[in-house]
Coordinates of C-alpha atoms in Angstrom, one line a residue:
M1 CA 95.2 167.3 139.3
S2 CA 96.2 166.7 135.7
K3 CA 99.1 164.4 135.0
K4 CA 102.2 166.2 133.9
P5 CA 103.4 165.3 130.4
P6 CA 106.7 163.4 130.1
K7 CA 109.8 165.6 130.2
L8 CA 112.6 165.1 127.8
S9 CA 116.0 165.1 129.5
L10 CA 119.2 166.4 128.0
N11 CA 120.3 162.8 127.6
D12 CA 117.1 162.1 125.6
L13 CA 117.7 165.1 123.4
A14 CA 121.4 164.1 122.9
G15 CA 120.3 160.6 122.1
L16 CA 117.9 161.9 119.4
R17 CA 120.7 164.0 117.9
D18 CA 123.1 161.0 117.9
T19 CA 120.5 158.7 116.3
L20 CA 119.8 161.1 113.5
A21 CA 123.5 161.7 112.9
K22 CA 124.2 157.9 112.8
E23 CA 121.3 157.3 110.4
T24 CA 122.6 160.1 108.1
A25 CA 126.1 158.7 108.2
A26 CA 124.8 155.2 107.3
R27 CA 122.7 156.4 104.4
E28 CA 125.7 158.4 103.1
A29 CA 127.9 155.4 103.3
E30 CA 125.4 153.4 101.3
R31 CA 125.3 156.0 98.7
V32 CA 129.1 156.1 98.4
E33 CA 129.2 152.3 98.2
A34 CA 126.6 152.3 95.4
A35 CA 128.5 154.9 93.5
K36 CA 131.7 152.8 93.8
R37 CA 130.0 149.7 92.5
A38 CA 128.5 151.7 89.5
A39 CA 132.0 153.1 88.7
Q40 CA 133.6 149.6 88.9
A41 CA 130.9 148.1 86.6
A42 CA 131.5 150.8 84.1
R43 CA 135.3 150.1 84.1
D44 CA 134.6 146.4 83.8
A45 CA 132.4 147.0 80.8
N46 CA 135.0 149.1 79.1
V47 CA 137.6 146.4 79.6
F48 CA 135.3 143.8 78.2
R49 CA 134.5 145.9 75.1
D50 CA 138.2 146.6 74.5
S51 CA 139.1 142.9 74.7
I52 CA 136.5 141.6 72.2
G53 CA 136.9 144.4 69.7
D54 CA 134.3 144.9 66.9
I55 CA 131.3 142.6 66.9
A56 CA 128.7 141.8 64.3
P57 CA 125.0 142.3 65.1
L58 CA 122.8 139.2 65.7
S59 CA 120.6 138.0 62.9
S60 CA 116.9 139.1 63.1
K61 CA 115.9 135.6 64.2
R62 CA 118.4 135.5 67.0
A63 CA 117.5 139.0 68.0
V64 CA 113.9 138.0 68.5
E65 CA 115.0 135.3 70.9
R66 CA 117.1 137.7 73.0
V67 CA 115.9 138.4 76.5
E68 CA 116.4 141.9 77.9
H69 CA 117.0 141.9 81.6
P70 CA 116.1 145.2 83.3
R71 CA 118.9 146.9 85.2
Q72 CA 118.6 147.2 88.9
P73 CA 119.5 150.7 89.9
P74 CA 120.7 151.4 93.5
A75 CA 118.1 152.4 95.9
P76 CA 117.5 156.2 96.0
V77 CA 119.0 158.1 98.9
A78 CA 116.8 160.8 100.5
R79 CA 119.5 163.4 100.4
Q80 CA 117.2 166.3 101.2
T81 CA 115.7 164.6 104.2
Q82 CA 119.2 163.9 105.6
E83 CA 120.2 167.5 105.1
D84 CA 117.0 168.9 106.7
E85 CA 117.4 166.7 109.8
A86 CA 121.0 167.6 110.2
A87 CA 120.2 171.3 109.7
V88 CA 117.6 171.3 112.4
L89 CA 120.0 169.9 115.0
Y90 CA 123.0 172.1 114.1
E91 CA 121.3 175.3 112.9
S92 CA 122.7 178.5 114.3
L93 CA 120.2 180.6 116.2
S94 CA 121.4 184.1 116.6
D95 CA 121.8 185.6 120.1
E96 CA 121.6 189.1 118.6
F97 CA 118.1 188.8 117.3
D98 CA 115.6 191.2 118.9
P99 CA 112.1 189.7 118.9
E100 CA 110.6 193.1 119.7
A101 CA 111.5 194.3 116.2
L102 CA 109.3 191.6 114.6
L103 CA 106.8 190.2 117.0
D104 CA 103.6 191.4 118.6
T105 CA 104.4 191.3 122.3
D106 CA 102.8 192.8 125.4
D107 CA 103.7 193.4 129.0
R108 CA 102.4 190.0 130.0
L109 CA 105.2 188.3 127.9
S110 CA 102.8 187.0 125.3
Y111 CA 103.5 186.9 121.6
R112 CA 101.7 186.0 118.3
R113 CA 102.7 186.1 114.7
P114 CA 100.7 188.0 112.2
G115 CA 97.6 186.1 111.3
I116 CA 97.3 184.5 114.7
S117 CA 94.2 185.7 116.6
H118 CA 94.4 187.4 120.0
D119 CA 91.9 184.8 121.3
T120 CA 94.5 182.2 120.6
V121 CA 97.0 184.0 122.9
L122 CA 94.3 184.4 125.6
K123 CA 93.7 180.6 125.5
L124 CA 97.4 180.1 126.1
Q125 CA 97.4 182.6 129.0
R126 CA 94.3 180.9 130.6
G127 CA 95.8 177.4 130.2
D128 CA 93.1 176.2 127.9
W129 CA 95.5 174.4 125.6
V130 CA 96.7 171.0 126.7
V131 CA 100.5 170.9 127.2
Q132 CA 101.7 167.8 125.4
A133 CA 105.4 167.9 126.2
Q134 CA 107.9 170.1 127.9
V135 CA 111.7 170.7 128.0
D136 CA 113.5 172.0 131.0
L137 CA 116.4 174.3 130.1
H138 CA 116.8 175.7 133.7
G139 CA 120.4 175.5 134.8
M140 CA 121.9 174.8 131.3
R141 CA 124.6 176.9 129.7
R142 CA 123.5 179.1 126.9
D143 CA 124.8 177.0 124.0
E144 CA 123.6 173.8 125.6
A145 CA 120.1 175.3 126.1
R146 CA 120.0 176.6 122.5
E147 CA 120.8 173.2 121.1
A148 CA 118.3 171.4 123.5
L149 CA 115.5 173.8 122.5
S150 CA 116.1 173.4 118.8
A151 CA 116.1 169.6 119.1
F152 CA 113.0 169.6 121.3
L153 CA 111.0 171.8 118.9
H154 CA 112.0 169.7 115.9
D155 CA 110.9 166.5 117.7
A156 CA 107.6 168.1 118.8
V157 CA 106.6 169.2 115.3
K158 CA 107.7 165.8 113.9
R159 CA 105.3 164.1 116.4
G160 CA 102.5 166.5 115.5
L161 CA 102.3 168.2 118.9
R162 CA 100.7 171.6 119.0
C163 CA 101.2 172.9 122.6
V164 CA 104.4 172.5 124.6
R165 CA 106.0 174.1 127.6
V166 CA 109.5 175.5 127.7
I167 CA 111.0 175.9 131.2
H168 CA 113.8 178.5 131.3
G169 CA 113.8 179.5 135.0
K170 CA 113.6 182.9 136.6
G171 CA 117.3 183.7 136.6
L172 CA 117.5 183.9 140.4
G173 CA 120.7 182.0 140.5
S174 CA 122.5 183.9 137.7
I175 CA 124.9 186.7 138.1
G176 CA 123.1 189.9 139.1
R177 CA 119.9 187.8 139.4
E178 CA 119.1 188.7 135.8
P179 CA 116.9 186.3 133.7
V180 CA 119.5 185.9 130.9
L181 CA 118.3 182.5 129.7
K182 CA 114.7 183.8 129.8
D183 CA 115.4 186.6 127.3
K184 CA 117.5 184.3 125.1
V185 CA 114.7 181.7 124.9
R186 CA 112.3 184.4 123.7
S187 CA 114.8 185.4 121.0
W188 CA 115.4 181.8 119.9
L189 CA 111.7 181.1 119.7
A190 CA 111.1 184.2 117.6
Q191 CA 113.5 182.8 114.9
K192 CA 111.6 179.5 114.6
N193 CA 109.0 179.4 111.8
E194 CA 107.1 176.6 113.5
V195 CA 106.4 178.8 116.6
L196 CA 103.1 180.6 116.2
A197 CA 102.5 182.1 119.6
W198 CA 103.6 181.9 123.3
A199 CA 102.5 183.1 126.7
Q200 CA 103.9 183.1 130.1
A201 CA 102.8 180.0 132.0
Q202 CA 100.3 180.2 134.8
G203 CA 101.7 180.1 138.3
R204 CA 100.9 176.4 138.8
D205 CA 102.8 175.6 135.6
G206 CA 105.9 177.6 136.3
G207 CA 104.8 181.2 136.1
A208 CA 107.5 183.6 135.2
G209 CA 109.9 180.7 134.8
A210 CA 108.2 179.1 131.8
L211 CA 106.5 179.7 128.5
V212 CA 103.6 177.9 126.9
V213 CA 104.3 177.7 123.2
L214 CA 101.9 177.0 120.3
L215 CA 103.4 175.2 117.3
Q216 CA 102.6 175.1 113.7
P217 CA 101.1 171.7 112.8
S218 CA 103.3 169.5 110.7
P219 CA 102.1 169.3 107.0
G220 CA 99.9 166.3 106.4
R221 CA 99.4 165.6 110.1
P222 CA 96.2 166.4 112.0
S223 CA 96.3 168.6 115.1
R224 CA 96.4 166.7 118.4
A225 CA 95.1 169.6 120.5
G226 CA 91.9 171.6 119.9
D227 CA 92.0 175.3 119.0

């Protein structure tokens, strides 16, 4: 029996979100402090020039002996990286999106984007792909599950994972015994560009209560699972 991959808990996902938020805040504080120092230096320079008035240039001999010290600009701040990381954690996934209007689906609850071969979906359905991580959304509230799924996918792509499992449950404990979260997860996944395909998990891996998802490899990183 194969060993199940580690499962990210809600606390882990929340910790990831808090860590990214703290790093973003720290870098922003550094940028603001550097801007303050630059502004103060400019004010000091103006005061100095006003106090000494007009000056005469140095003679050519003295000018040759002058040493120019290069300025040390403040370290650049990766603003775009900060904004991208924050956007991933707090992006709004619409609950009104209908995946049937865009995606290639079938009665076995499989899906593939244009350009993805049918054989790829068959491999997902047969369990040929190695599941490298999973997230369990079963029992979560809708907003909580949406945020947890977004953070999980962001982390998986960042780590270069290709195949993951999303456990949404069968909806047996919901009002009317309707699989509300199951349908929402399909809709949310359809809105993520990094999701290439999915298929319902085999019975031993969750069956109707889980999806096996194929992810777009992160640019510049090799695939960690075979096609």
